[in-house]
Coordinates of C-alpha atoms in Angstrom, one line a residue:
M1 CA -53.7 -45.3 -102.5
A2 CA -51.1 -43.0 -100.9
R3 CA -49.2 -46.0 -99.7
V4 CA -49.3 -47.4 -103.0
L5 CA -48.2 -44.2 -104.9
R6 CA -45.2 -44.0 -102.2
R7 CA -44.0 -47.7 -103.0
F8 CA -44.3 -46.9 -106.7
L9 CA -42.4 -43.7 -106.5
E10 CA -39.5 -45.6 -104.4
A11 CA -39.4 -48.4 -106.7
A12 CA -39.0 -46.2 -109.8
A13 CA -36.2 -44.0 -108.5
A14 CA -34.6 -47.4 -107.4
A15 CA -34.7 -49.0 -110.8
E16 CA -31.7 -49.6 -112.9
P17 CA -31.7 -47.2 -115.1
A18 CA -34.3 -45.1 -112.8
V19 CA -37.7 -44.2 -114.0
T20 CA -38.3 -40.7 -113.8
S21 CA -41.1 -40.3 -116.7
V22 CA -44.2 -42.2 -117.7
D23 CA -42.9 -42.8 -121.0
Q24 CA -40.1 -44.7 -119.2
I25 CA -42.5 -47.4 -118.1
N26 CA -42.3 -50.5 -120.0
V27 CA -44.2 -53.9 -119.9
F28 CA -41.5 -55.5 -118.1
W29 CA -40.9 -53.1 -115.3
W30 CA -44.7 -52.6 -114.8
K31 CA -45.0 -56.3 -114.5
S32 CA -42.1 -57.1 -112.4
W33 CA -43.4 -54.0 -109.8
S34 CA -47.1 -54.9 -109.7
Q35 CA -46.6 -58.7 -110.1
D36 CA -50.1 -60.1 -108.6
N37 CA -50.7 -57.2 -105.9
T38 CA -54.4 -55.9 -106.6
A39 CA -53.5 -52.5 -105.2
C40 CA -50.7 -52.0 -107.3
R41 CA -52.3 -52.9 -110.5
A42 CA -55.3 -50.8 -109.5
F43 CA -52.6 -47.9 -109.7
G44 CA -52.4 -48.7 -113.3
A45 CA -55.6 -46.7 -113.9
V46 CA -53.8 -43.6 -112.8
L47 CA -51.1 -44.2 -115.3
Q48 CA -53.2 -44.8 -117.9
A49 CA -54.6 -41.3 -117.8
S50 CA -51.3 -39.8 -119.2
H51 CA -50.9 -39.7 -122.9
L52 CA -47.1 -40.4 -122.5
L53 CA -47.7 -44.0 -121.6
P54 CA -46.5 -46.1 -123.8
A55 CA -49.0 -48.1 -126.3
E56 CA -47.9 -51.6 -125.3
T57 CA -47.7 -50.7 -121.7
R58 CA -51.2 -49.3 -121.7
S59 CA -52.8 -52.5 -123.7
Y60 CA -51.1 -54.8 -121.1
M61 CA -52.3 -52.5 -118.0
A62 CA -55.8 -52.7 -119.7
A63 CA -55.9 -56.7 -120.4
P64 CA -57.4 -58.7 -117.4
R65 CA -55.5 -60.7 -115.8
R66 CA -56.7 -63.9 -115.2
K67 CA -55.0 -66.9 -113.3
P68 CA -55.6 -70.1 -114.9
T69 CA -57.9 -72.2 -112.8
A70 CA -56.0 -74.7 -110.6
E71 CA -57.6 -78.1 -109.5
R72 CA -59.6 -77.2 -106.5
K73 CA -58.2 -79.7 -103.3
P74 CA -60.1 -80.0 -100.3
A75 CA -59.5 -77.4 -97.7
S76 CA -57.3 -78.4 -95.0
K77 CA -57.1 -76.2 -91.8
H78 CA -55.1 -76.3 -88.6
A79 CA -56.9 -75.2 -85.2
H80 CA -54.8 -73.7 -82.4
T81 CA -54.4 -76.0 -79.4
K82 CA -56.4 -75.3 -76.3
A83 CA -53.2 -74.0 -74.6
E84 CA -52.6 -71.5 -77.7
L85 CA -56.4 -70.4 -77.6
K86 CA -56.2 -69.7 -73.8
T87 CA -52.7 -67.6 -74.3
V88 CA -54.7 -65.6 -76.8
R89 CA -57.8 -65.1 -74.7
D90 CA -55.6 -64.1 -71.7
A91 CA -53.5 -61.6 -73.8
A92 CA -56.9 -60.0 -74.9
A93 CA -58.1 -59.9 -71.6
A94 CA -55.4 -58.0 -70.4
T95 CA -55.6 -55.4 -72.8
V96 CA -59.3 -55.1 -72.2
R97 CA -59.0 -55.1 -68.6
S98 CA -56.1 -52.6 -68.6
A99 CA -58.3 -50.0 -70.9
R100 CA -61.2 -50.7 -68.8
L101 CA -59.5 -49.7 -65.7
R102 CA -57.8 -46.7 -67.3
I103 CA -61.1 -45.3 -68.4
G104 CA -62.8 -46.2 -65.1
E105 CA -60.3 -44.0 -63.3
N106 CA -60.4 -41.1 -65.5
V107 CA -64.4 -41.1 -65.5
A108 CA -64.2 -41.2 -61.5
L109 CA -62.1 -38.2 -62.0
M110 CA -64.5 -36.6 -64.3
E111 CA -67.2 -37.2 -62.2
S112 CA -65.4 -36.2 -58.9
W113 CA -65.0 -32.6 -60.7
R114 CA -68.8 -32.4 -61.8
A115 CA -69.4 -33.1 -58.2
E116 CA -67.3 -30.2 -57.1
T117 CA -65.2 -32.3 -54.6
L118 CA -61.9 -31.3 -55.8
I119 CA -59.8 -28.5 -55.1
E120 CA -60.1 -25.6 -57.7
G121 CA -56.7 -24.7 -59.6
D122 CA -55.0 -28.2 -58.7
Q123 CA -53.9 -30.7 -61.4
D124 CA -56.7 -33.4 -60.8
W125 CA -59.2 -30.2 -60.9
A126 CA -57.3 -29.4 -64.2
W127 CA -57.9 -32.9 -65.4
G128 CA -61.3 -33.4 -64.4
Q129 CA -62.3 -30.3 -66.2
M130 CA -60.3 -31.5 -69.4
L131 CA -62.2 -34.6 -69.1
D132 CA -65.3 -33.4 -68.7
H133 CA -65.0 -31.4 -72.1
L134 CA -63.8 -34.7 -73.6
S135 CA -67.0 -36.3 -72.6
R136 CA -69.2 -33.4 -73.8
T137 CA -67.6 -32.8 -77.5
G138 CA -65.4 -36.0 -78.1
D139 CA -62.2 -33.8 -78.5
V140 CA -59.6 -31.7 -76.5
P141 CA -60.1 -28.0 -76.3
R142 CA -58.9 -26.1 -79.7
Y143 CA -59.2 -22.5 -80.8
A144 CA -62.2 -21.9 -82.9
G145 CA -61.6 -21.5 -86.6
K146 CA -57.9 -21.7 -86.2
N147 CA -57.3 -25.1 -88.4
R148 CA -57.8 -26.9 -85.3
V149 CA -55.1 -25.4 -83.2
L150 CA -54.9 -26.6 -79.4
A151 CA -55.9 -23.9 -77.0
K152 CA -53.3 -22.5 -74.8
E153 CA -54.5 -24.6 -71.5
T154 CA -54.8 -27.5 -73.5
R155 CA -51.1 -27.5 -74.4
R156 CA -50.0 -26.5 -70.7
L157 CA -51.8 -29.5 -69.1
M158 CA -50.7 -32.2 -71.5
G159 CA -47.0 -31.2 -71.6
D160 CA -45.4 -33.9 -73.4
E161 CA -48.5 -36.4 -73.7
G162 CA -50.1 -36.5 -77.0
V163 CA -53.4 -35.8 -77.9
A164 CA -54.3 -39.3 -78.9
S165 CA -52.9 -40.0 -75.4
I166 CA -55.4 -37.8 -73.8
L167 CA -58.4 -39.0 -76.0
A168 CA -57.7 -42.5 -74.8
R169 CA -58.3 -41.4 -71.1
I170 CA -61.7 -42.1 -71.7
F171 CA -62.2 -43.6 -75.2
P172 CA -60.9 -46.8 -76.1
T173 CA -58.5 -47.2 -78.9
V174 CA -59.0 -49.3 -82.0
Q175 CA -56.5 -51.6 -81.0
E176 CA -58.1 -52.2 -77.5
I177 CA -61.5 -53.0 -79.3
A178 CA -59.7 -55.2 -81.7
A179 CA -58.6 -57.2 -78.5
A180 CA -62.1 -57.1 -77.2
A181 CA -63.6 -58.3 -80.4
V182 CA -60.5 -61.4 -80.0
L183 CA -62.0 -62.0 -76.7
L184 CA -65.3 -62.4 -77.7
I185 CA -64.1 -64.5 -80.9
V186 CA -62.3 -67.0 -78.5
H187 CA -65.3 -67.3 -76.3
E188 CA -68.1 -67.8 -78.6
G189 CA -66.6 -68.2 -82.1
W190 CA -68.5 -65.2 -83.8
N191 CA -66.8 -64.0 -86.9
L192 CA -66.2 -60.5 -87.7
S193 CA -69.1 -59.6 -90.0
V194 CA -71.3 -60.5 -86.9
L195 CA -69.2 -58.6 -84.5
Q196 CA -68.9 -55.3 -86.7
K197 CA -73.0 -55.2 -86.8
M198 CA -73.6 -56.3 -83.0
E199 CA -75.5 -54.2 -80.7
V200 CA -75.4 -53.9 -77.1
P201 CA -78.1 -56.5 -75.1
A202 CA -81.4 -54.9 -75.6
F203 CA -82.6 -56.8 -72.2
W204 CA -81.4 -59.3 -69.8
P205 CA -83.5 -62.3 -69.2
N206 CA -82.7 -62.6 -65.6
A207 CA -82.9 -58.7 -64.9
D208 CA -84.4 -55.4 -65.2
G209 CA -83.3 -53.6 -68.0
D210 CA -81.1 -51.1 -65.9
S211 CA -79.7 -53.7 -63.8
E212 CA -76.0 -53.1 -63.3
A213 CA -74.9 -56.6 -62.9
P214 CA -77.2 -58.9 -64.9
A215 CA -76.0 -62.6 -65.0
V216 CA -77.0 -63.4 -68.5
H217 CA -76.4 -60.9 -71.7
R218 CA -78.4 -61.9 -74.6
L219 CA -76.9 -60.6 -77.6
A220 CA -78.7 -60.4 -81.2
T221 CA -76.5 -61.8 -84.0
D222 CA -77.0 -61.1 -87.7
K223 CA -75.3 -63.4 -90.2
A224 CA -76.1 -62.3 -93.6
R225 CA -74.5 -65.2 -95.4
R226 CA -77.3 -67.4 -94.0
K227 CA -80.1 -65.6 -95.6
T228 CA -83.2 -67.3 -94.3
R229 CA -82.0 -67.9 -90.9
R230 CA -79.4 -65.0 -90.6
H231 CA -80.9 -63.6 -87.3
A232 CA -80.3 -65.5 -84.1
S233 CA -79.6 -64.8 -80.4
N234 CA -76.9 -65.8 -77.7
N235 CA -77.3 -65.8 -74.2
L236 CA -73.9 -65.3 -72.5
V237 CA -73.6 -66.0 -68.9
D238 CA -71.8 -64.4 -66.3
A239 CA -70.3 -66.8 -64.2
G240 CA -67.4 -65.3 -63.0
E241 CA -64.0 -64.5 -64.6
G242 CA -63.1 -66.4 -67.9
S243 CA -67.1 -67.0 -68.7
S244 CA -68.4 -65.5 -71.9
G245 CA -70.9 -63.1 -69.9
W246 CA -68.1 -61.7 -67.7
A247 CA -66.4 -61.0 -71.1
M248 CA -69.3 -59.2 -72.4
K249 CA -69.4 -57.2 -69.2
Q250 CA -65.6 -56.0 -69.4
V251 CA -66.4 -55.0 -73.1
L252 CA -69.8 -52.9 -72.1
D253 CA -67.6 -51.0 -69.4
L254 CA -64.8 -50.4 -71.8
T255 CA -66.9 -48.7 -74.3
R256 CA -70.2 -47.3 -71.9
Q257 CA -68.4 -43.5 -71.9
A258 CA -67.8 -43.6 -75.7
R259 CA -71.5 -44.5 -75.8
L260 CA -72.6 -41.6 -73.5
T261 CA -70.7 -39.0 -75.5
L262 CA -72.1 -40.2 -78.6
E263 CA -75.3 -39.6 -77.4
T264 CA -74.5 -36.3 -76.2
L265 CA -73.3 -35.2 -79.6
G266 CA -76.9 -36.1 -81.1
R267 CA -75.5 -39.2 -82.4
P268 CA -76.6 -42.2 -80.3
S269 CA -75.4 -45.4 -81.1
S270 CA -76.2 -49.0 -80.2
M271 CA -73.4 -50.6 -81.6
L272 CA -71.2 -52.9 -79.2
L273 CA -67.8 -52.1 -80.5
L274 CA -67.0 -48.2 -80.3
A275 CA -63.6 -46.7 -80.5
R276 CA -61.8 -43.6 -81.0
R277 CA -59.7 -43.4 -84.5
G278 CA -57.0 -40.7 -85.3
A279 CA -55.9 -37.9 -83.4
G280 CA -59.1 -36.3 -82.4
G281 CA -62.3 -34.9 -83.4
P282 CA -65.8 -36.0 -82.6
Q283 CA -66.2 -37.3 -86.2
N284 CA -63.7 -40.1 -85.3
L285 CA -65.6 -41.3 -82.4
G286 CA -67.7 -44.3 -83.8
S287 CA -68.0 -47.7 -84.6
L288 CA -65.8 -49.8 -86.6
R289 CA -68.6 -51.0 -88.5
R290 CA -67.5 -50.6 -92.3
G291 CA -64.5 -51.8 -93.9
S292 CA -61.4 -53.7 -92.4
A293 CA -60.5 -51.2 -89.6
L294 CA -61.4 -54.1 -87.2
E295 CA -59.6 -56.7 -88.9
Q296 CA -56.6 -54.5 -89.4
G297 CA -57.0 -53.5 -85.5
I298 CA -56.7 -57.1 -84.5
A299 CA -53.4 -57.3 -86.8
D300 CA -51.9 -54.2 -85.1
W301 CA -52.8 -55.3 -81.7
V302 CA -51.2 -58.9 -82.4
H303 CA -48.0 -57.3 -83.6
S304 CA -48.1 -54.8 -80.7
Q305 CA -48.5 -57.5 -78.2
R306 CA -45.5 -59.7 -79.9
A307 CA -43.3 -56.3 -79.6
S308 CA -43.9 -56.1 -76.2
G309 CA -42.7 -59.8 -75.5
V310 CA -46.3 -61.5 -75.5
Y311 CA -46.0 -64.7 -77.0
L312 CA -49.0 -65.3 -79.4
P313 CA -49.1 -68.3 -81.7
P314 CA -48.6 -67.9 -85.6
K315 CA -51.5 -66.9 -87.6
T316 CA -53.3 -65.4 -84.7
S317 CA -56.3 -63.5 -86.7
A318 CA -59.9 -63.6 -86.9
Q319 CA -60.9 -66.6 -89.0
P320 CA -58.1 -68.9 -87.7
L321 CA -59.5 -67.9 -84.0
R322 CA -62.8 -68.4 -85.0
H323 CA -61.9 -71.7 -86.4
S324 CA -60.3 -73.0 -83.3
A325 CA -62.9 -71.7 -81.3
Q326 CA -65.4 -73.7 -83.1
V327 CA -63.4 -77.0 -83.0
H328 CA -62.8 -77.0 -79.3
H329 CA -66.3 -76.0 -78.1
G330 CA -67.2 -78.8 -79.2
R331 CA -70.7 -78.1 -80.7
S332 CA -71.8 -75.8 -83.3
R333 CA -71.8 -72.0 -82.6
N334 CA -73.8 -69.5 -84.9
N335 CA -74.1 -72.2 -87.6
T336 CA -76.0 -75.5 -88.2
Q337 CA -74.5 -78.8 -86.9
A338 CA -73.9 -79.9 -90.5
T339 CA -71.8 -76.8 -91.5
H340 CA -70.0 -76.9 -88.1
E341 CA -69.1 -80.7 -88.8
S342 CA -68.3 -80.1 -92.4
D343 CA -66.6 -76.9 -92.3
Y344 CA -65.0 -76.8 -89.4
L345 CA -64.4 -80.4 -87.8
L346 CA -64.0 -82.3 -91.0
K347 CA -61.4 -79.7 -92.6
D348 CA -59.2 -79.7 -89.4
E349 CA -56.2 -81.9 -89.7
T350 CA -55.9 -82.3 -85.9
V351 CA -59.4 -83.4 -85.6
R352 CA -59.4 -85.9 -88.3
E353 CA -56.0 -87.3 -86.9
D354 CA -57.3 -87.4 -83.5
S355 CA -60.7 -89.0 -84.8
R356 CA -59.1 -92.0 -86.9
D357 CA -58.9 -94.3 -83.9
V358 CA -62.2 -93.4 -82.7
V359 CA -63.9 -94.0 -85.8
E360 CA -62.2 -97.1 -86.6
T361 CA -62.9 -98.6 -83.4
G362 CA -66.8 -97.0 -83.9
L363 CA -66.9 -99.0 -87.2
A364 CA -65.6 -102.0 -86.1
K365 CA -67.9 -102.3 -83.3
A366 CA -70.8 -101.6 -85.5
V367 CA -70.1 -104.5 -87.7
E368 CA -69.5 -106.5 -84.7
H369 CA -72.6 -105.3 -83.3
A370 CA -74.3 -106.1 -86.7
C371 CA -72.7 -109.6 -86.9
E372 CA -74.3 -110.4 -83.6
R373 CA -77.6 -109.4 -84.2
V374 CA -77.8 -111.2 -87.4
E375 CA -79.9 -114.6 -86.4
M376 CA -81.4 -115.7 -89.4
R377 CA -80.1 -118.5 -91.0
L378 CA -79.4 -119.8 -94.5
V379 CA -79.6 -123.4 -96.3
A380 CA -77.9 -122.4 -99.3
H381 CA -77.9 -126.0 -100.9
A382 CA -81.6 -126.3 -100.3
T383 CA -82.9 -124.9 -103.7
G384 CA -86.1 -126.7 -104.1
D385 CA -88.9 -128.8 -102.4
T386 CA -87.9 -132.5 -102.2
E387 CA -87.5 -134.8 -99.8
H388 CA -83.9 -134.3 -100.0
D389 CA -84.2 -130.4 -99.7
A390 CA -86.2 -130.9 -96.6
E391 CA -83.2 -133.3 -95.0
Q392 CA -80.8 -130.5 -95.7
V393 CA -83.1 -127.8 -93.9
A394 CA -83.8 -130.0 -90.9
K395 CA -79.7 -130.7 -90.4
A396 CA -78.7 -127.1 -91.3
A397 CA -81.4 -125.1 -89.3
G398 CA -82.0 -127.6 -86.4
V399 CA -85.5 -128.2 -87.1
D400 CA -87.7 -131.5 -87.0
R401 CA -88.5 -132.8 -90.5
E402 CA -92.2 -132.0 -90.4
T403 CA -91.2 -128.0 -90.1
A404 CA -88.5 -128.6 -92.6
M405 CA -90.6 -129.9 -95.1
D406 CA -93.3 -127.2 -94.4
I407 CA -90.3 -124.7 -95.0
V408 CA -89.4 -126.0 -98.6
K409 CA -92.8 -126.3 -99.5
G410 CA -93.5 -122.7 -99.1
R411 CA -96.0 -123.2 -96.3
L412 CA -94.1 -120.8 -93.7
K413 CA -93.1 -118.4 -96.3
T414 CA -92.6 -114.6 -95.0
P415 CA -91.2 -112.2 -97.6
V416 CA -87.8 -112.5 -96.8
A417 CA -87.2 -116.1 -95.3
S418 CA -89.6 -118.5 -93.5
C419 CA -90.7 -118.9 -89.9
A420 CA -89.8 -122.0 -87.8
D421 CA -92.0 -120.7 -85.0
F422 CA -94.4 -118.5 -85.6
E423 CA -95.8 -118.5 -82.2
N424 CA -92.5 -118.1 -80.1
S425 CA -91.0 -115.2 -81.5
D426 CA -87.9 -113.2 -80.1
F427 CA -89.8 -109.8 -80.4
S428 CA -93.4 -110.7 -79.1
P429 CA -94.7 -112.5 -75.9
S430 CA -94.4 -116.4 -75.9
G431 CA -97.2 -118.1 -77.0
K432 CA -98.6 -115.2 -79.0
P433 CA -98.2 -114.8 -82.7
C434 CA -95.4 -112.7 -83.8
G435 CA -96.6 -108.9 -84.8
V436 CA -93.3 -107.3 -85.6
S437 CA -92.0 -106.1 -89.0
F438 CA -90.7 -108.8 -91.3
L439 CA -87.4 -106.7 -91.6
L440 CA -86.8 -108.1 -87.9
C441 CA -86.6 -111.8 -89.3
F442 CA -82.8 -111.1 -89.9
A443 CA -82.7 -110.6 -86.3
C444 CA -84.6 -113.7 -85.3
R445 CA -83.5 -117.1 -84.6
N446 CA -86.9 -118.5 -85.8
A447 CA -86.2 -117.3 -89.4
V448 CA -84.8 -119.8 -92.1
A449 CA -83.8 -118.9 -95.6
T450 CA -83.1 -121.0 -98.4
A451 CA -81.6 -120.0 -101.7
R452 CA -85.0 -119.2 -103.4
D453 CA -85.3 -116.2 -100.6
L454 CA -82.0 -114.6 -101.9
P455 CA -83.1 -112.6 -104.9
R456 CA -85.7 -110.9 -102.9
I457 CA -83.3 -110.1 -100.0
V458 CA -80.9 -108.6 -102.6
Y459 CA -83.7 -106.3 -103.9
L460 CA -84.8 -105.2 -100.7
Q461 CA -81.1 -104.3 -100.0
Q462 CA -81.0 -102.3 -103.1
V463 CA -84.6 -100.8 -102.2
I464 CA -83.5 -99.5 -98.8
D465 CA -80.1 -98.2 -100.1
G466 CA -82.3 -95.9 -102.5
L467 CA -84.0 -94.7 -99.3
R468 CA -80.7 -93.2 -97.7
S469 CA -81.0 -90.3 -100.1
T470 CA -84.6 -89.6 -99.5
V471 CA -84.9 -89.4 -96.1
T472 CA -83.4 -87.2 -93.4
A473 CA -80.2 -88.4 -91.3
A474 CA -82.3 -88.6 -88.1
A475 CA -85.1 -90.8 -89.9
W476 CA -82.5 -93.1 -91.4
A477 CA -80.5 -93.6 -88.0
A478 CA -84.0 -94.2 -86.2
D479 CA -86.0 -96.4 -88.9
W480 CA -83.3 -98.1 -91.2
Q481 CA -80.1 -98.0 -90.1
G482 CA -80.1 -101.5 -88.1
H483 CA -82.5 -103.0 -90.5
H484 CA -79.8 -102.0 -93.5
A485 CA -76.9 -103.1 -91.3
R486 CA -78.1 -106.6 -90.7
I487 CA -79.4 -107.4 -94.3
S488 CA -75.7 -106.1 -95.6
D489 CA -73.9 -108.3 -93.3
F490 CA -76.3 -111.1 -94.2
L491 CA -75.4 -110.7 -97.8
C492 CA -72.0 -110.1 -97.6
T493 CA -71.5 -113.2 -95.3
H494 CA -73.4 -115.7 -97.8
T495 CA -73.0 -114.0 -101.3
S496 CA -70.6 -112.0 -103.4
Q497 CA -71.2 -109.0 -105.4
E498 CA -71.0 -111.0 -108.6
T499 CA -73.5 -113.7 -107.3
R500 CA -75.7 -110.8 -106.2
A501 CA -75.9 -109.5 -109.7
A502 CA -77.0 -112.7 -110.9
L503 CA -79.6 -113.1 -108.3
V504 CA -81.1 -110.1 -109.0
S505 CA -81.8 -111.2 -112.8
T506 CA -83.8 -113.8 -111.4
L507 CA -86.2 -111.8 -109.5
T508 CA -89.8 -112.1 -110.5
E509 CA -92.2 -109.1 -111.0
A510 CA -94.2 -110.9 -108.0
D511 CA -91.1 -111.0 -105.8
R512 CA -90.7 -107.2 -106.7
E513 CA -94.2 -106.5 -105.5
L514 CA -94.1 -108.9 -102.4
I515 CA -91.1 -106.4 -101.1
D516 CA -92.8 -103.2 -102.0
R517 CA -95.8 -104.1 -100.2
M518 CA -93.8 -105.2 -97.2
L519 CA -91.9 -101.7 -97.1
A520 CA -95.2 -99.8 -97.9
R521 CA -96.3 -101.5 -94.4
R522 CA -99.3 -103.3 -96.4
L523 CA -98.4 -106.7 -95.1
D524 CA -98.5 -105.9 -91.4
P525 CA -100.6 -107.7 -89.1

């Protein structure tokens, strides 16, 4: 709250007239200062501890502030372009690479000092000794019991270099770990909660645990929001620079010395993202698992990159980057396919716009395909079993007079139509009786329907419509979608919405039972 207090005092001093006492804080001034800032409103609890605070102001502070519920609109998101995502990835990779090389050079100098290959007393020897102390204690040499005063040799060696700069020789900073997090988000689409809890790979599928260069890193992930399926694993393949496995190796190299130091201090850590915070002290070396340190680190990294002249697109932060990675990866990452489609693809305006032509073309082709596949004919003006009806069927369906009479008399009846040639089906070997589902009558050139069949066909469509909500998407696509398309196209071609309602009203109980038995496969040969 120190920052909030500072802002409060600055605003009070700048007020006209200046607010110099708690009893001068009226509702108008407090409301204009706190506005919708949660941290500022929380500071009201401090002021309420004073008996000088006016009663009216105290009541206003104590009253809950609730915004009116606005009408919720579908969330819309904008993914970064592939070029922008690559720009962010390259900037993060450059930061990680620079930090890794710096730490690697200093660790090599420290190892040379330990191996006694340096000339005692020269500059490199002194730095090697300093780095050895850093690696064992997590801090620069200081006088014991003197309020963390730097030792004389420390001040002499560091010169104008600050303590933070010396610590950064072998420990990554928060901003560098934030860049590592950005790199992994762009590659794998992980969110911050997963990264904050992520541990180093426990084993490698393709190599021994002590292998220096495994080609595959297996990472365990924990996404608490998924509840029953919160735990998963990801295999990151190191296929060279630019691959996700390569990025993971850079992060492991970047944090290796921090991990060794924590083990020496008796605080071993398996966390992947380790950083040095503050200006020193072993207590400031560890993971960024709690709070918003990692999120703030990313914001600071973005600010420093832009200040140094590196272009980063607007809204370069964890969530937009994760959304962009999900959109451009083309498949679900750390979530279900349904979530990937509903929460990422369908909410992205660019994806929706780019998909419009594709969807329209696909729907048009589906309708065209259904139309081409509907072979069943309808003789709508044949409404009975008279000679006249038989003549109408023979003429419209192109069958002989005898077959037409059998159709109108109901001798060739199926649940949905009549079959003009039972032994020469489009779906069975020639000369053998048809043995497929009656649903395929709609796709058979031997099927002839009359007006008397329409009520059952309308009822059949209604029943299949009801099945859509009771079966899985995969089952619907495999078992029902094609039949539903043909039936719907047949009805749309020969009936209207009003006539379908009238046809259903003429449906008999026997007709309903016949269709129900057909769908239950009780009429199959």
